[in-house]
Short mmCIF file of C-alpha atoms in Angstrom, two decimals:
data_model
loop_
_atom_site.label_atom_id
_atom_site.label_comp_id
_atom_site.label_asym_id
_atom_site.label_seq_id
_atom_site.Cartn_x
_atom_site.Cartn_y
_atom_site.Cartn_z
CA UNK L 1339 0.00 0.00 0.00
CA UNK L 1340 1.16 3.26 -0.04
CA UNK L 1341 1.31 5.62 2.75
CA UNK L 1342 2.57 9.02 3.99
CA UNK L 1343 6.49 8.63 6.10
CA UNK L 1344 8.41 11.11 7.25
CA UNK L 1345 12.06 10.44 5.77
CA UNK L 1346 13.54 11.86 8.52
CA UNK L 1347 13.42 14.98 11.57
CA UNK L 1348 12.54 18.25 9.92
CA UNK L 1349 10.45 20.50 7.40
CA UNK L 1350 8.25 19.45 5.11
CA UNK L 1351 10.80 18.43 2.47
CA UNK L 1352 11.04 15.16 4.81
CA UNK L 1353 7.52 14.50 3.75
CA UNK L 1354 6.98 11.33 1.48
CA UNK L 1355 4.57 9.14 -0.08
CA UNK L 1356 6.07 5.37 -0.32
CA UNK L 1357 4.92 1.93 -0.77
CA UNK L 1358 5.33 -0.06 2.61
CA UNK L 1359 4.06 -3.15 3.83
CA UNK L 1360 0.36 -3.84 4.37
CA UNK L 1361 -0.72 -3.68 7.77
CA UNK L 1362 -2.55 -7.31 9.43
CA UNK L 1363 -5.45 -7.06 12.04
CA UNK L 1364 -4.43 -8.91 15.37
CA UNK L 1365 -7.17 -10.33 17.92
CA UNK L 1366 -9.56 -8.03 18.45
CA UNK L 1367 -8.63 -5.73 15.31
CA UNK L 1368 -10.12 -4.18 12.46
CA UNK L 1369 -8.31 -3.30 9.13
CA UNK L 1370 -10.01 -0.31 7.27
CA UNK L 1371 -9.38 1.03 3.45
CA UNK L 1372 -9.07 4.51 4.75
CA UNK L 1373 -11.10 7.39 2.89
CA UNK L 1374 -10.02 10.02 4.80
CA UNK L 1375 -7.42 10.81 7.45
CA UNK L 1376 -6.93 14.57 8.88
CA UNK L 1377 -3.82 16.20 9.45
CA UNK L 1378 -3.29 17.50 12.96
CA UNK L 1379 -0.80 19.93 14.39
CA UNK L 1380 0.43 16.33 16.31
CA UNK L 1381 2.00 14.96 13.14
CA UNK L 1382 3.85 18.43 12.10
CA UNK L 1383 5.15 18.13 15.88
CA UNK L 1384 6.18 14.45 15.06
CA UNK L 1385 7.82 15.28 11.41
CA UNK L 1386 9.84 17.51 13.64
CA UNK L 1387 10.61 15.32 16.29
CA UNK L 1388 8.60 16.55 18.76
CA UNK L 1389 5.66 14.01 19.82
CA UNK L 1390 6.72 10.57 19.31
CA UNK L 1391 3.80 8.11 18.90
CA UNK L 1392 3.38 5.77 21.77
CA UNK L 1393 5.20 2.44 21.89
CA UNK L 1394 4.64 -0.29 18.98
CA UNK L 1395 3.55 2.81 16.81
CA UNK L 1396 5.85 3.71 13.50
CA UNK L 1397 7.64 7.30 14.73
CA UNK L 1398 7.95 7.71 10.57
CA UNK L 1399 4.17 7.30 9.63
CA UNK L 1400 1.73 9.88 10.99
CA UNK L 1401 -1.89 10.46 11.66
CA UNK L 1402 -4.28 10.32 14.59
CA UNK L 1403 -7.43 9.99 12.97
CA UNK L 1404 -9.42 8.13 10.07
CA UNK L 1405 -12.63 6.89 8.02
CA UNK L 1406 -13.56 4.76 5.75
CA UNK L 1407 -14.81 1.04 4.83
CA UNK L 1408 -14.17 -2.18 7.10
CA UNK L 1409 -11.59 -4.24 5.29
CA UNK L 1410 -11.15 -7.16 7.11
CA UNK L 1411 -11.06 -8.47 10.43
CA UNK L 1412 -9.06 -9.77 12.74
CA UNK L 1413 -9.32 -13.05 14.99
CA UNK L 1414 -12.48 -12.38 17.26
CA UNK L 1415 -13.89 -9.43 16.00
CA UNK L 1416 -18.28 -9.97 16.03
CA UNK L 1417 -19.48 -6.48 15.89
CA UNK L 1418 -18.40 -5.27 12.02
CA UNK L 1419 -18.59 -6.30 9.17
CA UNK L 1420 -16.69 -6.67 6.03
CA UNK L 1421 -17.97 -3.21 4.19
CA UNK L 1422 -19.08 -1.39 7.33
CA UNK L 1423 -18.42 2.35 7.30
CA UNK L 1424 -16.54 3.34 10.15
CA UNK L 1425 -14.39 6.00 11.40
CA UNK L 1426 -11.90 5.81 14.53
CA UNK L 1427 -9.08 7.99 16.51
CA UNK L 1428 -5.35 6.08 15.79
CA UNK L 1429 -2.03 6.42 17.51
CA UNK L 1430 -0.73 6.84 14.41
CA UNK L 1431 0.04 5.36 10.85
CA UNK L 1432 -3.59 6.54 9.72
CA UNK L 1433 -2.74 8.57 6.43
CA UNK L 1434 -1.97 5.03 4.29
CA UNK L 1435 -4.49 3.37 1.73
CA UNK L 1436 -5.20 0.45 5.01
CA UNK L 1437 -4.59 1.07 8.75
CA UNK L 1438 -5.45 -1.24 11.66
CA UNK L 1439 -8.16 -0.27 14.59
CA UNK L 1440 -9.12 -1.93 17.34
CA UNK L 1441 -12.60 -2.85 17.27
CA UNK L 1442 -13.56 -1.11 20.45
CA UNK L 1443 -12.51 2.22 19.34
CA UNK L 1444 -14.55 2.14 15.85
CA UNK L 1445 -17.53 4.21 15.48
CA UNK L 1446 -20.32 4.08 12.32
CA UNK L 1447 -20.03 6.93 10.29
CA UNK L 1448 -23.39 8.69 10.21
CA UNK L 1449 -25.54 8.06 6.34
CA UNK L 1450 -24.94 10.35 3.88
CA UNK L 1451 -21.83 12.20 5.44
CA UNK L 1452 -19.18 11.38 2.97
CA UNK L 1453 -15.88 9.13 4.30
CA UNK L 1454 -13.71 11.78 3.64
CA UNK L 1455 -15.08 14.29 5.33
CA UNK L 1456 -15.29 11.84 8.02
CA UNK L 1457 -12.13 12.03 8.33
CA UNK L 1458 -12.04 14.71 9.73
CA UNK L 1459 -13.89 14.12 12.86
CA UNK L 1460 -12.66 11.87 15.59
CA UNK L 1461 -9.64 13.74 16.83
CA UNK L 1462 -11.59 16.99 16.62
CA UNK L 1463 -14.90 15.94 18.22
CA UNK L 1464 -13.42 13.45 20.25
CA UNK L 1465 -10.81 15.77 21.95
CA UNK L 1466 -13.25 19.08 22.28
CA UNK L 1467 -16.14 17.08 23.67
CA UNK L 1468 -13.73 15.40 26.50
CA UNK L 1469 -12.44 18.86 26.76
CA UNK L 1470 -15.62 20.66 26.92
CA UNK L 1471 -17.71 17.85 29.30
CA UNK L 1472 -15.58 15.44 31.33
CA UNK L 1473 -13.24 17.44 32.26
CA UNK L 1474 -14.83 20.89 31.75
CA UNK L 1475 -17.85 20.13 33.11
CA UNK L 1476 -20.04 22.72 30.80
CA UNK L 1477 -23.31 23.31 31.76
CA UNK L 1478 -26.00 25.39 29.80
CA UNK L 1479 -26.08 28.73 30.30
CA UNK L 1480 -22.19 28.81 31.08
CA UNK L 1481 -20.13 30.89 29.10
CA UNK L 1482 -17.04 29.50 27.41
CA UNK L 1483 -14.41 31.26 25.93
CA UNK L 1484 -12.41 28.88 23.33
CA UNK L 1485 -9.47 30.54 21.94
CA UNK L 1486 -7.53 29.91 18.24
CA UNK L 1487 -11.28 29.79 16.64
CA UNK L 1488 -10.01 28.78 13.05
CA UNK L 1489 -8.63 24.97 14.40
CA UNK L 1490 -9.90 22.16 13.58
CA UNK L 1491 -10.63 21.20 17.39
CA UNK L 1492 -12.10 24.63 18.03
CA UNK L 1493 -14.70 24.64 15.32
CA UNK L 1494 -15.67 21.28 16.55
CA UNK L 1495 -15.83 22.79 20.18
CA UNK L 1496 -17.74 26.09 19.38
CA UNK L 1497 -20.31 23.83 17.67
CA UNK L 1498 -20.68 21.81 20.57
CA UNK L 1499 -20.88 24.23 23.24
CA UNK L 1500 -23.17 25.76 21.07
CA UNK L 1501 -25.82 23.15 21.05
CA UNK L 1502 -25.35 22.22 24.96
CA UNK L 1503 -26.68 25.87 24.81
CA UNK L 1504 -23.69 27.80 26.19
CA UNK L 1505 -22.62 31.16 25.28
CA UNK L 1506 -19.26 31.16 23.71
CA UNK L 1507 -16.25 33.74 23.31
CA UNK L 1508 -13.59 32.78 20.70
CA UNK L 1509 -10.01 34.35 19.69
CA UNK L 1510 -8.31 35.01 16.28
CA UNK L 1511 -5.20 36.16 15.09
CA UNK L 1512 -7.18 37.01 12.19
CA UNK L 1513 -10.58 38.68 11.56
CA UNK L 1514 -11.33 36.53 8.95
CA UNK L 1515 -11.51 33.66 10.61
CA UNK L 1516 -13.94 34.96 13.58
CA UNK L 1517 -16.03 36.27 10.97
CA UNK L 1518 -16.09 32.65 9.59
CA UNK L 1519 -16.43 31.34 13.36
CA UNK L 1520 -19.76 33.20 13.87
CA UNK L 1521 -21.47 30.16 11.14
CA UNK L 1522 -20.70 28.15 13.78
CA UNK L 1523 -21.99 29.33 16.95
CA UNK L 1524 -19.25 31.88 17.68
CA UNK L 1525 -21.33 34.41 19.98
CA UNK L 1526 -18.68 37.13 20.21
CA UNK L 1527 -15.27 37.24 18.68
CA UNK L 1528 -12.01 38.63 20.12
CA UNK L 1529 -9.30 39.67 17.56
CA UNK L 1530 -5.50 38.91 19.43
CA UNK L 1531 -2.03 39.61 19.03
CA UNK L 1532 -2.52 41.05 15.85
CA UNK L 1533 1.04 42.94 14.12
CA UNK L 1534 2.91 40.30 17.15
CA UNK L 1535 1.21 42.59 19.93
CA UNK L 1536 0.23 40.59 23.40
CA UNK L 1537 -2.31 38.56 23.45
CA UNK L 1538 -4.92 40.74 25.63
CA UNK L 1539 -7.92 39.45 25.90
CA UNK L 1540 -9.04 39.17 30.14
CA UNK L 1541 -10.61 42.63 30.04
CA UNK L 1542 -12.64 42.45 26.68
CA UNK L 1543 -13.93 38.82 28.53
CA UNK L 1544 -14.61 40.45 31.93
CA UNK L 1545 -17.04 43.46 29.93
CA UNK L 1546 -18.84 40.63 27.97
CA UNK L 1547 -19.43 38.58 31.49
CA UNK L 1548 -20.66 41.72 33.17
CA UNK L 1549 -17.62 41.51 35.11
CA UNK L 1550 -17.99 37.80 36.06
CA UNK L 1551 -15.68 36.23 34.05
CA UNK L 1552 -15.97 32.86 32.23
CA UNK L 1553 -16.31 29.05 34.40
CA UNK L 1554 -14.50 27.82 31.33
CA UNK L 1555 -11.39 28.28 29.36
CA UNK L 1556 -10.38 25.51 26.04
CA UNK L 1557 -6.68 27.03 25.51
CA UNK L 1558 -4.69 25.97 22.27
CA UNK L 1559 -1.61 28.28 22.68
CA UNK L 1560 -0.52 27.77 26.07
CA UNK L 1561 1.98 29.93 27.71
CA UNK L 1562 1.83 33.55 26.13
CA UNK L 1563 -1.88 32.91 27.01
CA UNK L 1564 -1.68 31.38 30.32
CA UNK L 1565 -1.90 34.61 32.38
CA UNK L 1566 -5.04 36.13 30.43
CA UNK L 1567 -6.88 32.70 31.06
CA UNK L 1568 -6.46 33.23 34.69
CA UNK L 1569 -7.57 37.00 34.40
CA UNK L 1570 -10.42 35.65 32.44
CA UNK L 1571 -11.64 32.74 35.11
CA UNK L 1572 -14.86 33.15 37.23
CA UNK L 1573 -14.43 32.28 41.21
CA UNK L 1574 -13.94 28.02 40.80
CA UNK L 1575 -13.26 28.50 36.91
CA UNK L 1576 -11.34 26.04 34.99
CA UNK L 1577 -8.98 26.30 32.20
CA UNK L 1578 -8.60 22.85 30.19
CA UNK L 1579 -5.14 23.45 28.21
CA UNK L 1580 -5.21 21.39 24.64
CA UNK L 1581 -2.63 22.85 22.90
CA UNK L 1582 0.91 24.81 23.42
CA UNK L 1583 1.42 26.54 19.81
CA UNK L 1584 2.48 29.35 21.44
CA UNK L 1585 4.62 28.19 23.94
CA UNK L 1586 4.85 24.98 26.22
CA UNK L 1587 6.44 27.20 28.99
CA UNK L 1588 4.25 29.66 31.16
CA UNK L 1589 5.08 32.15 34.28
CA UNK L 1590 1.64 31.76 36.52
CA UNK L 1591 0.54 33.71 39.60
CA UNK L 1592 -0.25 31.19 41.98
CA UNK L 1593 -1.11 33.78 44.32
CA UNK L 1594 -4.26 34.66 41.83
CA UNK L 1595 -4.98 31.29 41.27
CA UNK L 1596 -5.60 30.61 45.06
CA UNK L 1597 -7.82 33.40 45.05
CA UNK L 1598 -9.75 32.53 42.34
CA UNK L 1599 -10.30 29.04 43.36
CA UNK L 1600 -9.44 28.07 40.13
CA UNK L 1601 -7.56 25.24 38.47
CA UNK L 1602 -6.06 24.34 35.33
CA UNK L 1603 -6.07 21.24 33.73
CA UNK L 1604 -3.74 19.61 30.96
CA UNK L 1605 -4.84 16.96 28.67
CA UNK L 1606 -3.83 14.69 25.69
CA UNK L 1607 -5.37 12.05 23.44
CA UNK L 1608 -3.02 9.99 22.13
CA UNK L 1609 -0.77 8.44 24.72
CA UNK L 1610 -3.44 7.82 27.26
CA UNK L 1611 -4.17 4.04 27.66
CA UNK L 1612 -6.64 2.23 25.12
CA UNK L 1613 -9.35 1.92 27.77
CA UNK L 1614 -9.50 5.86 28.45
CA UNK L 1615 -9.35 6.33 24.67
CA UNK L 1616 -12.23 4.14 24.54
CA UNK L 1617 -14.45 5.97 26.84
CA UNK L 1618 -13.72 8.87 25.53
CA UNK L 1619 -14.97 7.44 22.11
CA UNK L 1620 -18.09 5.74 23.86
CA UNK L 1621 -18.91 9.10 25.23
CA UNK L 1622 -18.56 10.79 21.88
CA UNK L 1623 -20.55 8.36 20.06
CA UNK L 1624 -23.31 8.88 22.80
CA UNK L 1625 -23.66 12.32 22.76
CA UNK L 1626 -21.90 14.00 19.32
CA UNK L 1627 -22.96 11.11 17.20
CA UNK L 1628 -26.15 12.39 17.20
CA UNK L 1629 -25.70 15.56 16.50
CA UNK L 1630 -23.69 14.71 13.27
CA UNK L 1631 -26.18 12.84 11.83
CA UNK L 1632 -28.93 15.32 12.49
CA UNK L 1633 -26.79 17.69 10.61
CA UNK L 1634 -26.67 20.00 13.82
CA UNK L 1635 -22.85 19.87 14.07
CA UNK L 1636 -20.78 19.21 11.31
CA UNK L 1637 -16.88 18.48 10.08
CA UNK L 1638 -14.92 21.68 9.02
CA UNK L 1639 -13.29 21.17 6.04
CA UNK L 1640 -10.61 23.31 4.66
CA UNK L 1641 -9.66 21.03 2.32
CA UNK L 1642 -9.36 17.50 1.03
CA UNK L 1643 -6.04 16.44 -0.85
CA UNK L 1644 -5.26 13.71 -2.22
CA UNK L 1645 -2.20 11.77 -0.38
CA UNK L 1646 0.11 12.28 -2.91
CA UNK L 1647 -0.03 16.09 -1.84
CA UNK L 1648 0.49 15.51 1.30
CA UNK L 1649 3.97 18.04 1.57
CA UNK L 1650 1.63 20.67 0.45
CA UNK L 1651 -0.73 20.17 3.15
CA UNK L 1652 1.86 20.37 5.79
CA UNK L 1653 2.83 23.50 4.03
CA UNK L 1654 -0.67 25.07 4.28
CA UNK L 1655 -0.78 24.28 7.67
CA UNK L 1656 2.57 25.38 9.27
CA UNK L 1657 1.21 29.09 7.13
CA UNK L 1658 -1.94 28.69 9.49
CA UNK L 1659 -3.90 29.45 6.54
CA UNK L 1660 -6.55 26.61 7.20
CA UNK L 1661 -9.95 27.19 8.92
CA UNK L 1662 -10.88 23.62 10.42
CA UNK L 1663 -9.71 20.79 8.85
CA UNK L 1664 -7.47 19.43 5.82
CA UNK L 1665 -8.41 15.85 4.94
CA UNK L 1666 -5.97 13.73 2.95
CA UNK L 1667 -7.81 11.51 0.73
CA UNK L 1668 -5.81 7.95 -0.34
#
């Protein structure tokens, strides 16, 4: 089959397309012709060098997330068939022609949403909705302020705050991309560090609450926003960090966040063990599922390439020209 591999540690001239061998479903595995598979910020990170996939994972062949048709099963599997549309999170090696699955961590892509736009949804909608409910805890009525609007994992989270019926707050670098943001449930818009300025964004939040302040913070960028969020908290707030584009590294006043009563939170997908991973899918496919195929929330797609362009999505998204997701069709 062929598959996208990372010929070494770098830019995106390291990015290949090449024939390897065909991946074989174990117990308890699924092997899927894969439609779609999004790029993530995660496998930029890993072409660098940066996030290496867990153990028993290829460090040279990226991506977290996939759809298409059931290819063939492995020793034990009952619950799919041969055919079955499906779509699933991965630890990695997802932007090939097959990639493996275990069973438990398949979901049924909805009728009449296309596999490669499918593609683009379990990393995103998995990630924001443990984000948003586990560990966020958002309630309706809340207000939420979600921050780098124009990702692939915030479009999926303002469209899922959205419907739980909270109120949310979202920042941009660029306008264009809260103007696009406000499709999708975007209540008011916050333009940021615009020309390289700071990041300021506490007191515009603290006007909107009526001086309250938000019980919820999704962060993407990490440290050069880490001080704002805290500004930005409610008394007992939470800030659920996602991301670190900005910076992994952060100066915090501990001092305020006693005060506040508030607490920040770290998370990551990929490396936790397959049984969270699982109930984090369960609990996706119980509540976003859906959603999806009601049409109420929907995959952001800034593009589908084929594989073989692969380089040039990596390109597109190290610019941060996308808004939501690029797909890479096999």
């Amino acid at each position: 089959m062929k598959a996208v591999v990372f010929a070494g540690k770098g830019g995106v001239e390291v990015v290949e397309v090449r024939e390897v061998p065909d991946p074989r479903p174990g117990r308890g595995e699924v092997l899927v012709r894969v439609r779609g598979a999004g790029l993530n910020r995660a496998d930029l990170l890993q072409r660098r060098g940066l996030y290496p996939p867990p153990p028993g994972t290829r460090p040279d062949a990226p991506g977290l997330e996939l759809a298409g048709e059931v290819a063939g099963l492995g020793e034990g599997v009952l619950g799919w068939k041969v055919g079955d549309r499906v779509m699933a999170i991965a630890s990695g090696e997802a932007q090939a022609e097959l990639a493996v699955a275990s069973e438990r961590m398949l979901v049924r892509v909805p009728e009449g949403l296309p596999l490669d736009q499918a593609g683009a949804i379990p990393e995103a909608f998995v990630t924001s909705h443990d984000a948003l409910f586990t560990l966020g805890g958002l309630r309706p009525g809340w207000t939420v302020l979600i921050h780098a609007v124009g990702s692939g994992v915030s479009t999926a989270a303002l469209q899922l705050a959205a419907a739980a019926g909270a109120t949310t707050v979202g920042t941009s670098r660029t306008p264009a991309k809260l103007e696009r943001a406000r499709q999708l449930g975007l209540h008011h818009g916050i333009l940021v560090g615009a020309g390289g300025e700071e990041p300021l964004f506490a007191e515009e939040v603290r006007r909107l609450t009526g001086g309250q302040g938000v019980p919820l913070v999704l962060d993407f960028v990490g440290g050069p926003d880490a001080a704002e969020n805290l500004a930005s908290l409610a008394g007992g707030g939470r800030v659920v960090v996602i991301g670190t584009m900005g910076s992994p590294k952060a100066a915090l006043d501990l001092g305020a966040l006693m005060r506040s009563r508030a607490s920040v939170v770290g998370t990551v997908l990929r490396p936790r063990p397959l049984d969270e991973k699982i109930r984090a899918t369960q609990e996706f496919a119980r509540d976003v599922l859906p959603l999806l195929a009601s049409g109420r929330v929907k995959p952001v797609i800034d593009a589908v390439l084929p594989m073989s362009r692969a380089r040039e999505a990596h390109e597109r998204m190290d610019r941060n020209e996308s808004f939501g997701k690029i797909v890479l069709a096999p």
